[in-house]
Coordinates of C-alpha atoms in Angstrom, one line a residue:
X1 CA -107.7 -74.2 20.0
X2 CA -108.0 -77.6 21.8
X3 CA -108.2 -81.0 20.1
X4 CA -112.0 -81.1 20.7
X5 CA -112.5 -77.9 18.7
X6 CA -110.0 -79.0 16.0
X7 CA -111.9 -82.3 15.4
X8 CA -115.2 -80.4 15.3
X9 CA -113.9 -78.1 12.6
X10 CA -112.6 -81.1 10.5
X11 CA -115.8 -83.1 11.0
X12 CA -118.1 -80.2 10.0
X13 CA -117.0 -80.4 6.4
X14 CA -117.3 -84.2 6.2
X15 CA -120.7 -84.5 7.8
X16 CA -122.1 -81.4 6.1
X17 CA -121.2 -82.8 2.6
X18 CA -122.8 -86.1 3.3
X19 CA -126.0 -84.4 4.6
X20 CA -126.2 -82.0 1.6
X21 CA -125.8 -84.7 -1.0
X22 CA -128.1 -87.1 0.8
X23 CA -125.5 -89.8 1.4
X24 CA -125.1 -91.6 4.7
X25 CA -121.9 -91.1 6.7
X26 CA -122.2 -94.7 7.8
X27 CA -122.6 -97.3 5.0
X28 CA -125.6 -99.6 5.6
X29 CA -124.8 -103.3 5.9
X30 CA -127.0 -106.3 5.4
X31 CA -130.2 -106.7 7.4
X32 CA -128.5 -108.8 10.1
X33 CA -125.9 -106.1 10.7
X34 CA -128.6 -103.5 10.6
X35 CA -130.5 -105.2 13.4
X36 CA -127.5 -105.8 15.7
X37 CA -128.4 -104.4 19.1
X38 CA -126.2 -101.7 20.5
X39 CA -128.3 -101.4 23.6
X40 CA -131.0 -103.5 25.3
X41 CA -133.5 -102.0 27.7
X42 CA -135.3 -104.2 30.2
X43 CA -137.9 -102.7 32.5
X44 CA -140.5 -104.6 34.6
X45 CA -140.9 -107.5 32.2
X46 CA -140.8 -105.2 29.1
X47 CA -138.0 -105.2 26.6
X48 CA -136.8 -102.8 23.9
X49 CA -133.6 -102.2 22.0
X50 CA -131.5 -99.7 19.9
X51 CA -130.2 -101.3 16.7
X52 CA -127.2 -100.2 14.7
X53 CA -129.6 -99.2 11.9
X54 CA -131.6 -97.0 14.2
X55 CA -128.4 -95.4 15.5
X56 CA -127.1 -94.8 12.0
X57 CA -130.2 -93.0 10.9
X58 CA -130.1 -90.7 14.0
X59 CA -126.4 -90.1 13.6
X60 CA -126.7 -89.2 10.0
X61 CA -129.5 -86.7 10.9
X62 CA -128.0 -85.1 14.0
X63 CA -124.2 -85.5 14.0
X64 CA -123.6 -82.4 11.9
X65 CA -125.5 -80.2 14.5
X66 CA -123.7 -81.7 17.5
X67 CA -120.3 -81.1 15.9
X68 CA -121.0 -77.7 14.2
X69 CA -123.0 -76.0 16.9
X70 CA -121.8 -77.6 20.1
X71 CA -118.3 -78.6 19.2
X72 CA -118.5 -82.3 20.2
X73 CA -116.1 -84.9 19.0
X74 CA -117.2 -88.0 17.1
X75 CA -117.1 -90.2 20.1
X76 CA -119.0 -87.7 22.3
X77 CA -121.6 -87.2 19.6
X78 CA -122.1 -91.0 19.1
X79 CA -122.4 -91.6 22.9
X80 CA -124.9 -88.8 23.3
X81 CA -127.1 -90.1 20.4
X82 CA -127.0 -93.7 21.7
X83 CA -127.8 -92.5 25.2
X84 CA -130.7 -90.5 23.9
X85 CA -132.2 -93.3 21.8
X86 CA -131.8 -95.8 24.7
X87 CA -133.4 -93.3 27.2
X88 CA -136.3 -92.8 24.9
X89 CA -136.9 -96.5 24.8
X90 CA -136.7 -96.7 28.5
X91 CA -139.2 -93.8 28.9
X92 CA -141.6 -95.6 26.6
X93 CA -141.4 -98.7 28.7
X94 CA -141.8 -96.7 31.9
X95 CA -144.9 -95.0 30.5
X96 CA -146.4 -98.3 29.3
X97 CA -146.0 -99.6 32.8
X98 CA -147.6 -96.5 34.3
X99 CA -150.6 -96.3 32.0
X100 CA -151.2 -100.0 32.0
X101 CA -151.0 -100.3 35.7
X102 CA -148.2 -102.9 35.4
X103 CA -150.0 -105.1 32.9
X104 CA -147.1 -106.0 30.6
X105 CA -149.4 -108.0 28.4
X106 CA -150.8 -104.8 26.9
X107 CA -149.1 -103.5 23.8
X108 CA -148.8 -99.7 23.2
X109 CA -151.8 -99.6 20.9
X110 CA -153.9 -101.2 23.6
X111 CA -153.3 -98.3 25.9
X112 CA -154.5 -95.7 23.4
X113 CA -158.1 -94.4 22.8
X114 CA -159.6 -94.8 19.4
X115 CA -158.9 -91.1 18.7
X116 CA -155.2 -91.5 19.6
X117 CA -155.0 -94.6 17.4
X118 CA -156.6 -92.7 14.5
X119 CA -154.1 -89.8 14.9
X120 CA -151.2 -92.3 14.9
X121 CA -152.5 -93.9 11.7
X122 CA -152.7 -90.4 10.1
X123 CA -149.1 -89.7 11.1
X124 CA -147.8 -93.0 9.7
X125 CA -149.8 -92.5 6.5
X126 CA -148.3 -89.0 6.0
X127 CA -144.8 -90.4 6.3
X128 CA -145.4 -93.3 3.9
X129 CA -147.5 -91.1 1.5
X130 CA -144.7 -88.6 1.1
X131 CA -142.3 -91.4 0.2
X132 CA -144.8 -92.9 -2.2
X133 CA -145.4 -89.6 -4.0
X134 CA -141.6 -89.0 -4.5
X135 CA -141.3 -92.5 -6.0
X136 CA -144.3 -92.0 -8.3
X137 CA -143.0 -88.7 -9.6
X138 CA -139.5 -90.2 -10.2
X139 CA -141.0 -93.1 -12.1
X140 CA -143.2 -90.8 -14.2
X141 CA -140.2 -88.6 -15.0
X142 CA -138.2 -91.6 -16.1
X143 CA -140.9 -92.8 -18.4
X144 CA -141.4 -89.3 -20.0
X145 CA -137.8 -88.1 -19.9
X146 CA -137.7 -87.8 -23.7
X147 CA -141.1 -86.2 -24.1
X148 CA -141.2 -82.8 -25.7
X149 CA -143.5 -80.1 -24.6
X150 CA -146.9 -80.1 -26.2
X151 CA -147.4 -78.1 -29.4
X152 CA -148.7 -74.6 -28.9
X153 CA -151.6 -75.5 -31.2
X154 CA -153.7 -76.3 -28.1
X155 CA -153.5 -72.7 -26.9
X156 CA -156.7 -70.7 -27.1
X157 CA -156.1 -67.8 -29.4
X158 CA -159.1 -65.8 -28.2
X159 CA -157.5 -62.7 -26.7
X160 CA -160.3 -62.2 -24.1
X161 CA -160.0 -65.8 -23.0
X162 CA -156.3 -65.6 -22.7
X163 CA -156.5 -62.4 -20.6
X164 CA -158.9 -64.1 -18.2
X165 CA -156.8 -67.3 -17.9
X166 CA -153.8 -65.2 -16.9
X167 CA -155.7 -63.7 -13.9
X168 CA -154.6 -65.7 -10.9
X169 CA -157.1 -66.3 -8.1
X170 CA -156.8 -64.3 -4.9
X171 CA -155.7 -66.2 -1.9
X172 CA -158.7 -68.2 -0.5
X173 CA -159.6 -67.5 3.1
X174 CA -158.6 -70.4 5.4
X175 CA -161.4 -72.6 6.7
X176 CA -162.8 -72.0 10.1
X177 CA -160.7 -73.4 13.0
X178 CA -161.2 -77.0 13.9
X179 CA -162.2 -77.9 17.4
X180 CA -159.4 -79.2 19.6
X181 CA -159.0 -82.9 19.4
X182 CA -160.9 -84.7 22.0
X183 CA -158.6 -87.7 22.6
X184 CA -161.2 -89.4 24.8
X185 CA -164.0 -88.9 22.3
X186 CA -165.3 -91.2 19.5
X187 CA -164.7 -91.2 15.8
X188 CA -167.4 -91.3 13.1
X189 CA -166.8 -93.9 10.4
X190 CA -166.3 -91.1 7.8
X191 CA -163.4 -89.7 9.8
X192 CA -161.7 -93.0 10.5
X193 CA -158.3 -93.2 8.8
X194 CA -157.5 -96.2 6.7
X195 CA -154.0 -97.6 6.8
X196 CA -152.0 -96.6 3.7
X197 CA -151.6 -100.0 2.0
X198 CA -155.3 -100.8 2.7
X199 CA -156.5 -97.8 0.8
X200 CA -158.1 -97.9 -2.6
X201 CA -155.9 -96.3 -5.2
X202 CA -158.3 -93.4 -5.7
X203 CA -158.1 -92.6 -2.0
X204 CA -154.4 -91.8 -2.3
X205 CA -155.4 -88.7 -4.1
X206 CA -158.0 -85.9 -3.8
X207 CA -161.2 -86.4 -5.7
X208 CA -160.1 -83.7 -8.3
X209 CA -156.6 -85.2 -8.7
X210 CA -158.1 -88.7 -9.3
X211 CA -160.7 -87.3 -11.8
X212 CA -158.0 -85.5 -13.8
X213 CA -155.5 -88.5 -13.9
X214 CA -155.2 -90.2 -17.2
X215 CA -155.4 -94.0 -17.6
X216 CA -151.6 -94.0 -18.1
X217 CA -151.1 -92.2 -14.8
X218 CA -153.5 -94.5 -12.9
X219 CA -151.8 -97.6 -14.4
X220 CA -148.5 -96.4 -12.9
X221 CA -149.8 -96.6 -9.4
X222 CA -149.3 -100.4 -8.8
X223 CA -145.7 -100.1 -10.0
X224 CA -145.1 -97.1 -7.6
X225 CA -146.7 -99.1 -4.7
X226 CA -144.5 -102.1 -5.5
X227 CA -141.4 -99.9 -5.6
X228 CA -142.4 -98.3 -2.3
X229 CA -142.7 -101.7 -0.6
X230 CA -139.3 -102.7 -2.1
X231 CA -137.6 -99.6 -0.8
X232 CA -139.1 -100.1 2.6
X233 CA -137.8 -103.6 2.7
X234 CA -134.4 -102.5 1.4
X235 CA -134.2 -100.1 4.3
X236 CA -135.4 -102.9 6.7
X237 CA -138.6 -101.0 7.4
X238 CA -142.3 -101.6 6.9
X239 CA -145.5 -99.6 7.3
X240 CA -145.9 -101.2 10.7
X241 CA -142.5 -99.8 11.8
X242 CA -143.7 -96.2 11.2
X243 CA -147.1 -97.0 12.7
X244 CA -145.6 -98.5 15.9
X245 CA -143.4 -95.4 16.2
X246 CA -146.5 -93.2 15.8
X247 CA -148.3 -95.2 18.5
X248 CA -145.3 -94.6 20.9
X249 CA -145.4 -90.9 20.1
X250 CA -149.1 -90.8 21.0
X251 CA -148.5 -92.7 24.2
X252 CA -145.9 -90.2 25.4
X253 CA -148.2 -87.3 24.4
X254 CA -151.0 -89.0 26.3
X255 CA -148.8 -89.2 29.5
X256 CA -147.7 -85.6 29.1
X257 CA -151.3 -84.3 28.8
X258 CA -152.2 -86.1 32.0
X259 CA -150.0 -83.8 34.1
X260 CA -152.0 -80.6 33.1
X261 CA -155.4 -82.2 32.9
X262 CA -156.6 -81.1 36.4
X263 CA -154.3 -78.2 36.9
X264 CA -155.9 -74.7 37.0
X265 CA -153.6 -71.8 38.0
X266 CA -155.0 -69.6 40.7
X267 CA -155.2 -65.8 40.6
X268 CA -151.9 -65.5 42.4
X269 CA -150.1 -67.4 39.7
X270 CA -151.8 -65.3 37.0
X271 CA -151.0 -62.1 38.7
X272 CA -147.4 -63.2 39.2
X273 CA -147.0 -63.9 35.5
X274 CA -148.7 -60.6 34.7
X275 CA -146.3 -58.7 36.9
X276 CA -143.4 -60.6 35.4
X277 CA -144.4 -59.4 31.9
X278 CA -144.5 -55.8 33.0
X279 CA -141.0 -56.1 34.5
X280 CA -139.7 -57.8 31.3
X281 CA -141.4 -55.2 29.1
X282 CA -139.8 -52.3 31.1
X283 CA -136.4 -53.9 30.9
X284 CA -136.8 -54.5 27.1
X285 CA -138.0 -51.0 26.4
X286 CA -135.4 -49.2 28.6
X287 CA -133.1 -48.7 25.6
X288 CA -134.0 -48.2 22.0
X289 CA -137.6 -47.8 23.3
X290 CA -139.4 -47.1 20.0
X291 CA -137.8 -50.0 18.0
X292 CA -138.1 -52.4 21.0
X293 CA -141.7 -51.5 21.6
X294 CA -142.7 -51.7 17.9
X295 CA -141.0 -55.1 17.6
X296 CA -142.9 -56.3 20.7
X297 CA -146.3 -55.4 19.5
X298 CA -145.7 -56.9 16.0
X299 CA -144.6 -60.2 17.4
X300 CA -146.1 -60.9 20.8
X301 CA -149.3 -59.0 21.7
X302 CA -149.9 -61.6 24.4
X303 CA -146.7 -60.7 26.2
X304 CA -146.8 -56.9 25.7
X305 CA -148.5 -55.6 28.8
X306 CA -146.7 -52.4 29.5
X307 CA -147.1 -49.6 26.9
X308 CA -144.8 -46.7 27.5
X309 CA -146.5 -43.3 27.5
X310 CA -144.4 -42.0 24.7
X311 CA -145.2 -45.0 22.5
X312 CA -149.0 -45.2 22.8
X313 CA -151.1 -44.5 19.7
X314 CA -150.1 -47.3 17.4
X315 CA -152.8 -49.2 15.6
X316 CA -153.4 -51.9 13.1
X317 CA -155.4 -51.5 9.9
X318 CA -156.8 -53.8 7.2
X319 CA -156.0 -52.4 3.8
X320 CA -158.3 -53.1 0.8
X321 CA -156.6 -51.8 -2.3
X322 CA -158.6 -51.1 -5.5
X323 CA -155.6 -51.0 -7.8
X324 CA -155.1 -48.8 -10.8
X325 CA -154.8 -50.8 -14.0
X326 CA -151.5 -50.7 -15.9
X327 CA -153.1 -48.3 -18.4
X328 CA -154.3 -46.0 -15.7
X329 CA -150.9 -46.0 -14.0
X330 CA -149.3 -45.1 -17.3
X331 CA -151.7 -42.1 -17.7
X332 CA -150.8 -40.9 -14.2
X333 CA -147.1 -41.1 -14.9
X334 CA -147.5 -39.3 -18.2
X335 CA -149.5 -36.6 -16.5
X336 CA -146.8 -36.1 -13.9
X337 CA -144.2 -35.6 -16.6
X338 CA -146.3 -32.9 -18.2
X339 CA -147.7 -31.2 -15.1
X340 CA -145.5 -29.8 -12.4
X341 CA -148.4 -28.7 -10.2
X342 CA -148.8 -31.4 -7.6
X343 CA -152.3 -30.3 -6.7
X344 CA -153.5 -30.8 -10.3
X345 CA -151.7 -34.2 -10.5
X346 CA -153.7 -35.3 -7.4
X347 CA -156.9 -34.0 -8.9
X348 CA -156.2 -35.9 -12.1
X349 CA -155.4 -39.1 -10.1
X350 CA -158.4 -38.8 -7.9
X351 CA -160.7 -38.4 -10.9
X352 CA -159.1 -41.4 -12.6
X353 CA -159.6 -43.5 -9.4
X354 CA -163.3 -43.2 -9.8
X355 CA -163.0 -45.2 -13.0
X356 CA -161.3 -48.2 -11.5
X357 CA -163.1 -51.5 -12.2
X358 CA -163.2 -54.2 -9.6
X359 CA -163.2 -58.0 -10.0
X360 CA -164.9 -59.9 -7.1
X361 CA -163.5 -63.2 -5.9
X362 CA -165.9 -66.1 -5.4
X363 CA -165.5 -66.5 -1.7
X364 CA -166.7 -70.1 -2.0
X365 CA -164.1 -70.9 -4.7
X366 CA -163.0 -74.5 -4.6
X367 CA -159.6 -75.0 -6.2
X368 CA -160.3 -78.8 -6.3
X369 CA -163.6 -78.4 -8.2
X370 CA -163.6 -79.5 -11.8
X371 CA -164.4 -77.0 -14.5
X372 CA -168.1 -76.5 -14.8
X373 CA -168.8 -77.7 -11.2
X374 CA -170.2 -75.4 -8.6
X375 CA -167.6 -72.9 -7.3
X376 CA -165.0 -73.9 -9.9
X377 CA -164.7 -70.3 -10.9
X378 CA -162.3 -68.1 -8.8
X379 CA -164.2 -64.9 -9.7
X380 CA -167.8 -63.8 -10.0
X381 CA -168.8 -64.2 -13.6
X382 CA -171.1 -62.0 -15.7
X383 CA -174.0 -63.1 -17.8
X384 CA -171.6 -63.6 -20.7
X385 CA -169.6 -66.2 -18.7
X386 CA -166.6 -63.9 -18.4
X387 CA -165.2 -62.3 -15.2
X388 CA -167.6 -59.6 -14.2
X389 CA -166.2 -56.1 -13.4
X390 CA -167.9 -53.7 -11.0
X391 CA -167.5 -49.9 -10.6
X392 CA -165.3 -49.1 -7.7
X393 CA -167.7 -46.5 -6.4
X394 CA -170.5 -49.1 -6.3
X395 CA -168.3 -51.6 -4.4
X396 CA -167.2 -49.0 -1.8
X397 CA -170.9 -48.0 -1.4
X398 CA -171.8 -51.6 -0.8
X399 CA -169.0 -51.9 1.8
X400 CA -170.1 -48.8 3.7
X401 CA -173.7 -50.0 3.7
X402 CA -172.7 -53.4 5.1
X403 CA -170.6 -51.8 7.8
X404 CA -173.2 -49.2 9.0
X405 CA -174.5 -49.9 12.5
X406 CA -172.5 -53.0 13.0
X407 CA -170.6 -54.0 16.2
X408 CA -166.9 -54.0 16.0
X409 CA -166.7 -57.8 15.8
X410 CA -169.3 -57.9 13.0
X411 CA -167.6 -55.1 11.2
X412 CA -164.2 -56.8 11.5
X413 CA -165.6 -59.9 9.9
X414 CA -167.1 -57.8 7.0
X415 CA -163.8 -56.0 6.4
X416 CA -162.0 -59.4 6.4
X417 CA -164.4 -60.8 3.9
X418 CA -163.8 -57.8 1.5
X419 CA -160.0 -58.3 1.9
X420 CA -160.4 -61.8 0.4
X421 CA -163.1 -60.6 -2.1
X422 CA -161.7 -57.5 -3.8
X423 CA -158.3 -56.6 -2.3
X424 CA -155.3 -56.2 -4.7
X425 CA -152.6 -55.5 -2.1
X426 CA -150.5 -58.7 -2.1
X427 CA -148.9 -57.5 1.2
X428 CA -152.1 -58.3 3.1
X429 CA -151.6 -61.9 2.0
X430 CA -147.8 -62.2 2.6
X431 CA -147.4 -65.5 4.4
X432 CA -143.9 -64.4 5.7
X433 CA -145.5 -61.4 7.5
X434 CA -146.5 -62.2 11.0
X435 CA -149.4 -59.7 10.8
X436 CA -150.7 -60.6 7.3
X437 CA -154.4 -61.5 7.4
X438 CA -153.6 -64.9 6.0
X439 CA -151.7 -65.6 9.2
X440 CA -154.6 -64.5 11.3
X441 CA -152.8 -61.2 11.9
X442 CA -154.1 -57.7 12.2
X443 CA -152.8 -56.1 9.0
X444 CA -150.5 -53.1 8.8
X445 CA -149.1 -51.3 11.9
X446 CA -149.5 -47.5 11.6
X447 CA -147.3 -45.4 13.9
X448 CA -148.7 -42.3 15.6
X449 CA -147.9 -38.8 14.6
X450 CA -144.2 -38.0 15.4
X451 CA -143.0 -41.5 14.6
X452 CA -141.4 -42.6 11.3
X453 CA -143.8 -44.2 8.9
X454 CA -142.8 -46.4 5.9
X455 CA -146.1 -45.9 4.2
X456 CA -146.9 -43.3 1.6
X457 CA -148.1 -40.0 3.0
X458 CA -151.9 -40.2 2.2
X459 CA -152.0 -43.7 3.7
X460 CA -150.2 -42.7 6.9
X461 CA -152.4 -39.6 7.3
X462 CA -155.6 -41.6 6.9
X463 CA -154.4 -44.3 9.3
X464 CA -153.5 -41.8 12.0
X465 CA -156.8 -39.9 11.6
X466 CA -158.7 -43.2 11.9
X467 CA -156.8 -44.5 14.9
X468 CA -156.2 -41.4 17.0
X469 CA -158.4 -38.7 15.5
X470 CA -155.4 -36.6 14.7
X471 CA -154.1 -34.8 11.7
X472 CA -150.4 -34.9 10.7
X473 CA -151.0 -32.3 7.9
X474 CA -151.9 -28.6 7.8
X475 CA -155.5 -29.6 7.5
X476 CA -157.9 -29.8 10.5
X477 CA -159.1 -33.3 11.5
X478 CA -162.6 -32.3 10.5
X479 CA -161.4 -31.6 7.0
X480 CA -159.8 -35.1 6.9
X481 CA -163.1 -36.6 7.9
X482 CA -164.7 -35.2 4.8
X483 CA -161.7 -35.7 2.5
X484 CA -161.2 -39.3 3.4
X485 CA -164.8 -40.3 4.1
X486 CA -164.0 -41.2 7.6
X487 CA -166.6 -43.0 9.8
X488 CA -165.7 -43.2 13.5
X489 CA -162.5 -43.0 15.4
X490 CA -160.4 -45.7 17.0
X491 CA -161.2 -49.4 16.9
X492 CA -163.5 -50.2 14.0
X493 CA -163.2 -46.8 12.3
X494 CA -162.9 -46.8 8.5
X495 CA -162.3 -44.5 5.5
X496 CA -160.5 -44.4 2.2
X497 CA -157.9 -42.4 0.4
X498 CA -156.2 -42.3 -3.1
X499 CA -152.5 -42.9 -3.7
X500 CA -150.5 -43.7 -6.8
X501 CA -151.4 -47.3 -6.2
X502 CA -155.2 -46.8 -6.3
X503 CA -157.9 -46.5 -3.7
X504 CA -157.2 -47.7 -0.2
X505 CA -160.1 -48.6 2.0
X506 CA -158.8 -48.8 5.6
X507 CA -160.3 -50.4 8.6
X508 CA -158.9 -50.2 12.1
X509 CA -158.6 -53.8 13.1
X510 CA -156.7 -53.7 16.4
X511 CA -155.3 -51.3 19.0
X512 CA -152.4 -52.6 21.2
X513 CA -153.4 -50.0 23.8
X514 CA -156.9 -48.7 23.4
X515 CA -157.4 -45.6 25.6
X516 CA -161.2 -45.8 25.0
X517 CA -161.4 -49.2 26.8
X518 CA -161.2 -47.6 30.2
X519 CA -162.5 -50.7 32.0
X520 CA -159.6 -52.9 30.8
X521 CA -156.6 -50.6 30.9
X522 CA -154.6 -49.2 33.8
X523 CA -153.9 -45.8 32.4
X524 CA -152.0 -44.7 35.6
X525 CA -149.4 -47.4 35.0
X526 CA -149.6 -47.6 31.2
X527 CA -150.7 -51.2 31.3
X528 CA -153.5 -53.3 29.7
X529 CA -155.6 -55.3 32.1
X530 CA -156.1 -59.0 32.3
X531 CA -159.4 -58.8 30.5
X532 CA -158.1 -56.8 27.6
X533 CA -158.7 -58.7 24.3
X534 CA -155.4 -59.5 22.6
X535 CA -157.0 -61.6 19.8
X536 CA -160.5 -61.1 18.4
X537 CA -160.5 -64.4 16.6
X538 CA -162.9 -65.1 13.8
X539 CA -166.5 -63.8 14.1
X540 CA -169.0 -66.6 14.1
X541 CA -166.4 -69.4 14.7
X542 CA -167.1 -71.2 18.0
X543 CA -163.6 -72.6 17.9
X544 CA -161.9 -69.2 17.4
X545 CA -163.4 -67.0 20.1
X546 CA -161.9 -63.7 21.3
X547 CA -158.9 -64.2 23.6
X548 CA -158.1 -62.1 26.6
X549 CA -154.8 -61.6 28.2
X550 CA -156.0 -63.5 31.3
X551 CA -156.9 -66.5 29.1
X552 CA -153.6 -66.4 27.3
X553 CA -151.7 -66.4 30.6
X554 CA -153.8 -69.2 32.0
X555 CA -153.1 -71.3 28.9
X556 CA -149.4 -70.6 29.1
X557 CA -149.3 -71.5 32.7
X558 CA -151.1 -74.8 32.1
X559 CA -148.8 -75.7 29.2
X560 CA -145.7 -74.8 31.2
X561 CA -146.9 -76.7 34.2
X562 CA -147.7 -79.8 32.1
X563 CA -144.3 -79.6 30.3
X564 CA -142.3 -79.1 33.4
X565 CA -144.0 -81.8 35.4
X566 CA -143.7 -84.3 32.6
X567 CA -140.0 -83.4 32.1
X568 CA -139.3 -83.8 35.8
X569 CA -141.1 -87.2 35.8
X570 CA -139.4 -88.3 32.7
X571 CA -135.9 -87.3 33.9
X572 CA -136.5 -89.0 37.3
X573 CA -137.7 -92.2 35.5
X574 CA -134.5 -92.2 33.4
X575 CA -132.1 -91.3 36.3
X576 CA -133.7 -93.9 38.7
X577 CA -133.6 -96.7 36.1
X578 CA -130.2 -96.4 34.5
X579 CA -129.4 -100.0 35.2
X580 CA -132.3 -101.0 32.9
X581 CA -130.1 -100.0 30.0
X582 CA -127.4 -102.6 28.9
X583 CA -124.9 -101.6 26.2
X584 CA -123.1 -104.1 24.1
X585 CA -119.6 -102.7 24.9
X586 CA -117.8 -105.1 22.6
X587 CA -119.9 -104.3 19.6
X588 CA -119.9 -100.6 20.4
X589 CA -116.1 -100.5 20.6
X590 CA -115.8 -102.2 17.2
X591 CA -118.5 -100.0 15.8
X592 CA -116.8 -96.8 16.9
X593 CA -113.6 -97.9 15.2
X594 CA -115.5 -98.4 12.0
X595 CA -117.3 -95.0 12.4
X596 CA -114.1 -93.0 13.0
X597 CA -112.4 -94.8 10.1
X598 CA -115.2 -93.9 7.7
X599 CA -114.9 -90.3 8.8
X600 CA -111.1 -90.3 8.5
X601 CA -110.5 -89.3 12.1

């Protein structure tokens, strides 16, 4: 092992410890020392610098990764970080000159639209607000460190009330997508962001948070604000420091956007990318075909163009589970113990499923609404003010009636609504699952007959019948249609089955390769076409329209072009203006000695 690697191993422990415990590797000195300039950048009448303090903060954040992952020494790491900071400052000056047309009298904020300025204020506010909240929580904890938990006398002893209070709300459906930011547009007064320290105290919180705060909590706000200002000053910072940084970020983003503004890839570029995906798919699926293909369609539908003949037939389904109660599950388990005949067990379970009672979520539930206000209840209430319960057979009948005669897009929206309203399958809401409905995904992936399924048998059988019109049991498909109340086949088909979990209503939400869509698939080559829809979006949302493969490729090409052109321009600007950066070699040499000494190397 060479000396470079040995030093890297030694430094990993030192830097990792300091990162984990929140201590700085480099001790902060007084303000004068903090503001010493390690590098000065002069470009066309504009000047910027990199201070020791700024370098220290970057070093403390990044050094561990340079050393651990890339094996750099301390000196190499420090040089790279200083160069990076100086080059960013140079790039900002370069972009200022470009956008201003050489007018050095204009500050960064003068070069931004009102929308860009507003976005910068939002960014600075988020940074400072996070700092403020941590200070407030710490102060509150210090004041109430010796407080004991409130006596249980305040608990409601009414058993029915307690039971309802323990029922957690189902996940709330995300709001409709917001329109892309029009950076050249205008801002209504109601949307104009107020700088953090100019806000009224109540505007630091949501309306509900403010209404629920006690006088004691509100009285602590000025102290937390004062402490925030003190800590900012102690770190030689101010709100304006973060705001100016946000302005600069917006300026660079503005310049980057300019490269793709008028670029529209032609059909040759689109077809080239399309062909490249096919080649990449074939290479990826050449070995471990089933697992590689399944992985592809669960992670990147926009990049899975080729669908091997032996792997076609997968489909996604929404699952609406009407769950057995704990009492019903106990009855089923007991019956299983006493009855060895599986057919009789299923009959008992199916009959019991008809007795499931369903709670409906209030789809307009507002978690921030105060008790008694409109939509403050997570569930639909009955006339007695308690959570209403509905017969599962009635709810399923309602669902079938709503779906009858609807287009696929309309039916998909109805099925989605019921997932948020009555579903008890937590997996459909799993934020860690790429295909969970809460992530805008398509639900569960059902493999075709002959492929291994991780789902229970009845669920798998129904899914395959709905998606492909096949039967993986001894029963004929026509028998499954009657048994599982199947309506349709393929995209938009639905039906329900009973398992040990309860009743599962299943809706086919997406097909990675829909053989019925003869206009948009190339069956001879096992490929989807450019106009194949890869994301249906949200029905009725003008900002979340269906997305075709062609549109996805065009967007990717535009983003790639913009990023590449900007990167080329930025690198050329830096390479051609290296002499604009002047380093304080004497200060840097002394500083490096202090740094290495503090690290013990």
